[in-house]
Amino acid sequence: MIPYTDESLLGYIKRRSDAQGFPEAKGFLTAPGQTYGRATVEEPERLALELNLDLATMEQILPAKQPMDAALDWSFHRMHRDPVCPACIAARQPRRKEWRHALVTACAGHECQLIDQCPGCGDDLTLLGDGYAGCLCGTSYGDANAVPAGPFETEFAKLIAGHSGHMGGVDLGSEEGLHAARTVWFLCANMERARTGKEGKAIYPKTVAEARTRLARVQPLLIDWPKAFDDHVIERWNTQGAEGLTAATRLGPWYRGLLSQKGALAEALLSRCLIVVSTVCGDAYKTRRHQDGAAWMSAAHAGETLGMRSERIVEAVRAGVMEGSQGRSGTGHLHTIVRTQDIEEVREQRKRSATKEKVRNMLGVSRKQFELLEEARFFGAECRVSPHPCVDGDFDLKNICAAVDEIRQVARVESAGADGMVAFRKINLRRTTDRNAVADAERHI
C-alpha cells in the first residue's frame, strides 16, 4: 500500500491502520514504538522502515521547514486536530495533505467546510484517536452534512492545495501558495492586539473554528480590493500615538513586516500601501514618487531588493552617485528614496561584477599570480565595470569568463596535443625569477 497523490502522511497512516484492523491510529503506531510529531519528521527513516516504504516516496508527503509545497510547511502543521471533508470521506477519497495546514478550513475540491468534531458523539478529531473514515463511537465522518464554505476560505484552500487563485487584486499561480499563506498569516497575526502590546506574535489556531475566525478578519482586505485594504492602512496611519511623517516610522513594525514578505500577493499589498500613504496619508517623502514619471522606493526596500544593507544606498545618494531624495522626519530620522529603475540597473550590475577574490577563484590562480596579472594589464577595459558604492568589486565577470572561453578554444585548436599545453596557474615565479618574462607571456595570452 503506497500513498496517494496529495494524501497527507497522517491520512496514509490511518488508512494503513484501518487495513490492518486497528480501531485507531495510535495503536497502529504504538506497536512498533512509533509516534507522530517532530520526531517523525526529523527521523523519517525509522517510520519508512516500519511502513515498508521507500524513503523518497514518503518524503513526498513529509512536512518540512522550507518545503516547495505549501501544504507541507511544518511551521503551519496542525498538531491538535485532524479535520476532514465529509464529502471526501463519503466518496472514500484520501485525507488530503492541505487539511493539515493550520489555516485551511475548507476542501478545495468539494468547496465545503472541514469538520474537526465527530458528528455523532461530538468528540474532537485528534491526531491519533480515530481511524481513516470514522470515530470510535461508530459514526462515519461521511454522514456529516457538507456545509458550503465561504469564497475566501475556498480560494485560500485551493492555493495551499497547489491550484491558482485570486486575492489582493492579483492572479496567483500554483507556485504562490507558500508565500501567500505566510502573507495571509502576517495579516491575521497583526489584526489583534496582544496583551503584551506586541503585534504579530499570535498563536496559530488550534481548531478549524479558530482558523475560520482568523481568516474572516482579513477576508475584506483581500477580497474587497482595494477599498478595505486602503481603509486598513489609513486606520493604522491614524492610530492614536502614531508618530513620524513616513510609512516606516508611522506604520512601524507592521510596515517592516510587510517589507519582509515574499511573493506576488505581498508585492501587491506593499505597492498598494505605498500608494495610499503617498496620496492619502501624506508621506513626506513618498509623495515625490510620481513627480517625474518614475517609480520610487525607500532605501530600506531597495536594500531588501539588492540583498544588502540600506546604509550603503543612503551613502550613495548622499555622495551624489545615485539619484534620490533625502529628508528628516519630525523625530529626526533620515529617510531616503531612490528610483526603482536605478535599483534595477544596480541589481544587474551586481550580477556580473566580481571582487578580486572571486576572479582568482574562477581562474584558479594564487594571490601573487593575480598581482602579476594586474601588473601585466592582463585585464583590459572590457573586463572592468564602473566602480559603484552599491556594487562589490569592479571586475566584469561575464566578460572575463567569455574571454577565458575564447582563449581556451584557441589553445585547444593550435596545440599539437596534451604535451603542447601548460596549465595557466603554472605561469608564475616559482620556476623563474624573470618577472618581465612572465609578464610578457601573460600579455601575449
XYZ file of N, CA and C in Angstrom, residues 22-138:
351
model
N -6.762 -2.024 13.081
C -6.669 -1.217 14.298
C -7.828 -0.224 14.338
N -8.499 -0.081 15.479
C -9.621 0.861 15.567
C -9.170 2.317 15.544
N -7.926 2.569 15.964
C -7.397 3.934 15.972
C -5.928 3.902 15.561
N -5.433 5.029 15.039
C -4.067 5.085 14.533
C -3.035 4.993 15.643
N -3.417 5.380 16.863
C -2.461 5.341 17.973
C -1.962 3.922 18.220
N -2.870 2.969 18.215
C -2.476 1.583 18.422
C -1.585 1.065 17.310
N -1.854 1.497 16.082
C -1.058 1.075 14.938
C 0.383 1.552 15.062
N 0.584 2.813 15.541
C 1.938 3.354 15.664
C 2.635 2.894 16.931
N 1.862 2.654 17.993
C 2.460 2.269 19.269
C 3.093 0.883 19.199
N 2.508 -0.019 18.436
C 3.025 -1.388 18.338
C 4.504 -1.435 17.950
N 4.935 -0.668 16.918
C 6.362 -0.680 16.576
C 7.175 0.393 17.321
N 6.545 1.040 18.319
C 7.257 2.052 19.090
C 7.382 3.392 18.381
N 6.421 3.723 17.529
C 6.441 4.982 16.787
C 5.442 5.960 17.385
N 5.550 7.211 16.979
C 4.593 8.242 17.373
C 4.447 9.207 16.208
N 3.660 10.254 16.375
C 3.508 11.252 15.322
C 3.832 12.619 15.896
N 4.785 13.292 15.303
C 5.181 14.608 15.788
C 6.508 15.006 15.189
N 7.237 15.850 15.886
C 8.510 16.355 15.383
C 9.508 15.222 15.123
N 9.527 14.228 16.027
C 10.464 13.112 15.844
C 10.191 12.362 14.544
N 8.918 12.287 14.149
C 8.554 11.614 12.904
C 9.160 12.336 11.708
N 9.133 13.656 11.775
C 9.644 14.461 10.669
C 11.166 14.481 10.662
N 11.768 14.539 11.849
C 13.222 14.614 11.947
C 13.888 13.280 11.623
N 13.217 12.167 11.921
C 13.801 10.847 11.681
C 12.842 9.995 10.829
N 12.633 10.383 9.583
C 11.654 9.671 8.746
C 12.112 8.260 8.353
N 13.428 8.008 8.456
C 13.925 6.692 8.052
C 13.288 5.572 8.874
N 13.115 5.815 10.177
C 12.540 4.791 11.054
C 11.107 4.472 10.658
N 10.320 5.532 10.419
C 8.920 5.323 10.051
C 8.816 4.653 8.678
N 9.665 5.081 7.735
C 9.646 4.473 6.398
C 9.949 2.977 6.481
N 10.873 2.627 7.362
C 11.228 1.219 7.534
C 10.055 0.430 8.095
N 9.374 0.998 9.105
C 8.236 0.317 9.723
C 7.064 0.184 8.758
N 6.896 1.183 7.896
C 5.783 1.156 6.941
C 6.159 0.422 5.654
N 7.409 -0.023 5.592
C 7.904 -0.715 4.400
C 7.742 0.162 3.160
N 8.133 1.438 3.335
C 8.033 2.417 2.260
C 9.415 2.872 1.837
N 9.566 3.181 0.570
C 10.788 3.819 0.099
C 10.839 5.231 0.682
N 12.011 5.645 1.192
C 12.132 6.954 1.843
C 11.770 8.078 0.878
N 12.176 7.963 -0.359
C 11.869 9.006 -1.345
C 10.366 9.144 -1.549
N 9.656 8.043 -1.492
C 8.194 8.079 -1.642
C 7.546 8.783 -0.464
N 8.022 8.478 0.758
C 7.427 9.082 1.937
C 7.768 10.567 2.048
N 8.943 10.961 1.586
C 9.333 12.362 1.682
C 8.454 13.263 0.830
N 7.759 12.691 -0.152
C 6.852 13.487 -0.980
C 5.647 13.986 -0.197
N 5.322 13.332 0.923
C 4.182 13.761 1.738
C 4.637 14.140 3.153
N 5.947 14.295 3.345
C 6.503 14.580 4.670
C 6.617 16.087 4.886
N 6.088 16.627 5.988
C 6.240 18.057 6.263
C 7.718 18.428 6.403
N 8.027 19.696 6.124
C 9.400 20.175 6.210
C 9.397 21.648 6.592
N 10.562 22.146 7.014
C 10.660 23.531 7.436
C 10.563 24.490 6.249
N 11.245 24.179 5.162
C 11.210 25.032 3.980
C 10.858 24.194 2.742
N 9.614 23.744 2.654
C 9.209 22.877 1.531
C 8.878 23.682 0.286
N 8.814 23.014 -0.829
C 8.332 23.642 -2.054
C 6.802 23.650 -2.062
N 6.205 22.706 -1.347
C 4.755 22.530 -1.303
C 4.189 23.253 -0.080
N 3.267 24.183 -0.308
C 2.690 24.962 0.789
C 1.980 24.078 1.805
N 1.388 22.975 1.356
C 0.649 22.087 2.256
C 1.558 21.364 3.237
N 2.860 21.325 2.967
C 3.796 20.586 3.812
C 4.657 21.506 4.673
N 4.242 22.751 4.823
C 5.006 23.705 5.640
C 4.866 23.345 7.112
N 5.964 22.896 7.719
C 5.936 22.469 9.122
C 5.536 23.600 10.058
N 5.847 24.839 9.687
C 5.503 25.989 10.533
C 3.999 26.089 10.760
N 3.192 25.590 9.801
C 1.734 25.669 9.907
C 1.100 24.293 10.103
N 1.888 23.300 10.471
C 1.358 21.946 10.585
C 0.463 21.813 11.820
N -0.756 21.331 11.626
C -1.704 21.158 12.729
C -1.235 20.057 13.669
N -1.220 20.361 14.960
C -0.793 19.368 15.939
C -1.836 19.145 17.031
N -3.067 19.643 16.826
C -4.133 19.461 17.826
C -5.345 18.730 17.245
N -5.656 18.948 15.977
C -6.817 18.318 15.345
C -6.414 17.743 13.983
N -7.222 16.847 13.501
C -7.024 16.280 12.151
C -8.354 16.344 11.413
N -8.719 17.537 10.917
C -10.031 17.720 10.281
C -10.149 16.984 8.951
N -11.398 16.760 8.541
C -11.661 16.042 7.294
C -12.797 16.715 6.531
N -12.911 16.368 5.265
C -14.031 16.813 4.434
C -15.057 15.685 4.398
N -16.277 15.896 4.845
C -17.295 14.833 4.840
C -17.531 14.250 3.446
N -17.517 15.126 2.413
C -17.775 14.656 1.049
C -16.647 13.748 0.559
N -15.416 14.074 0.919
C -14.280 13.236 0.516
C -14.350 11.868 1.199
N -14.675 11.868 2.500
C -14.752 10.608 3.238
C -15.899 9.751 2.696
N -17.019 10.389 2.384
C -18.161 9.649 1.842
C -17.813 9.007 0.500
N -16.919 9.656 -0.263
C -16.516 9.125 -1.567
C -15.287 8.220 -1.459
N -14.865 7.913 -0.206
C -13.705 7.054 0.047
C -12.437 7.611 -0.591
N -12.335 8.922 -0.584
C -11.126 9.578 -1.078
C -10.129 9.760 0.060
N -8.842 9.894 -0.228
C -7.835 10.019 0.838
C -7.938 11.346 1.586
N -7.422 11.336 2.797
C -7.318 12.589 3.556
C -6.209 13.429 2.926
N -6.553 14.609 2.465
C -5.619 15.420 1.685
C -4.616 16.149 2.575
N -3.423 16.365 2.026
C -2.333 16.949 2.815
C -2.589 18.408 3.183
N -3.363 19.162 2.359
C -3.594 20.568 2.706
C -4.503 20.732 3.921
N -5.251 19.666 4.303
C -6.082 19.748 5.506
C -5.237 19.846 6.760
N -3.955 19.482 6.667
C -3.068 19.545 7.821
C -2.535 20.956 8.051
N -2.807 21.879 7.119
C -2.357 23.264 7.249
C -3.247 24.006 8.241
N -2.652 24.697 9.190
C -3.384 25.311 10.306
C -4.411 26.355 9.870
N -4.274 26.925 8.663
C -5.208 27.961 8.228
C -6.236 27.458 7.221
N -6.132 26.217 6.817
C -7.094 25.666 5.847
C -8.359 25.217 6.579
N -9.500 25.715 6.122
C -10.781 25.402 6.764
C -11.788 24.794 5.793
N -11.385 24.631 4.530
C -12.322 24.144 3.517
C -11.660 23.107 2.621
N -12.465 22.331 1.949
C -11.970 21.357 0.978
C -11.892 22.046 -0.383
N -10.723 22.023 -0.992
C -10.540 22.701 -2.272
C -11.345 22.038 -3.380
N -11.591 20.726 -3.263
C -12.317 20.012 -4.303
C -13.818 20.155 -4.207
N -14.370 19.946 -3.005
C -15.829 19.985 -2.820
C -16.342 21.345 -2.349
N -15.404 22.251 -1.998
C -15.749 23.615 -1.570
C -16.723 23.608 -0.386
N -16.500 22.676 0.528
C -17.319 22.635 1.751
C -16.397 22.755 2.963
N -16.980 23.064 4.110
C -16.205 23.259 5.325
C -15.661 21.928 5.853
N -14.451 21.983 6.394
C -13.882 20.820 7.063
C -14.523 20.692 8.442
N -14.588 19.477 8.968
C -15.085 19.260 10.329
C -13.943 18.693 11.171
N -13.875 19.096 12.426
C -12.861 18.541 13.331
C -13.486 18.019 14.622
N -14.811 17.736 14.550
C -15.516 17.086 15.657
C -16.428 16.001 15.085
N -16.563 14.910 15.810
C -17.384 13.805 15.343
C -18.847 14.227 15.262
N -19.504 14.002 14.133
C -20.927 14.374 14.022
C -21.833 13.520 14.893
N -21.287 12.407 15.436
C -22.099 11.533 16.285
C -21.957 11.874 17.756
N -20.760 11.654 18.314
C -20.556 11.867 19.755
C -20.036 13.256 20.098
N -19.562 14.000 19.108
C -19.073 15.350 19.356
C -17.632 15.419 19.816
N -16.929 14.282 19.892
C -15.532 14.290 20.312
C -14.655 14.962 19.256
N -13.543 15.521 19.729
C -12.602 16.161 18.818
C -11.909 15.115 17.944
N -11.626 15.487 16.707
C -10.879 14.611 15.803
C -9.395 14.856 16.045
N -8.828 14.110 16.963
C -7.423 14.293 17.334
C -6.512 13.597 16.318
N -5.207 13.737 16.540
C -4.253 13.205 15.577
C -4.335 11.692 15.455
N -4.375 10.990 16.576
C -4.271 9.526 16.538
C -5.452 8.815 17.186
N -6.530 9.560 17.501
C -7.626 8.966 18.252
C -8.749 8.396 17.433
N -8.569 8.222 16.121
C -9.631 7.657 15.296
C -9.028 6.893 14.132
N -9.886 6.401 13.261
C -9.436 5.700 12.070
C -9.521 6.593 10.859
N -9.421 5.966 9.676
C -9.412 6.732 8.440
C -10.742 7.429 8.175
N -11.864 6.740 8.370
C -13.152 7.267 7.921
C -14.157 7.501 9.031
N -13.859 7.088 10.267
C -14.872 7.219 11.306
C -14.318 7.290 12.712
N -15.217 7.608 13.631
C -14.881 7.767 15.050
C -14.997 6.417 15.762
N -14.420 6.332 16.957
C -14.507 5.108 17.754
C -15.938 4.813 18.187
N -16.796 5.837 18.155
C -18.197 5.621 18.531
C -18.977 4.916 17.433
N -18.358 4.746 16.273
C -19.004 4.049 15.166
C -19.569 4.952 14.102
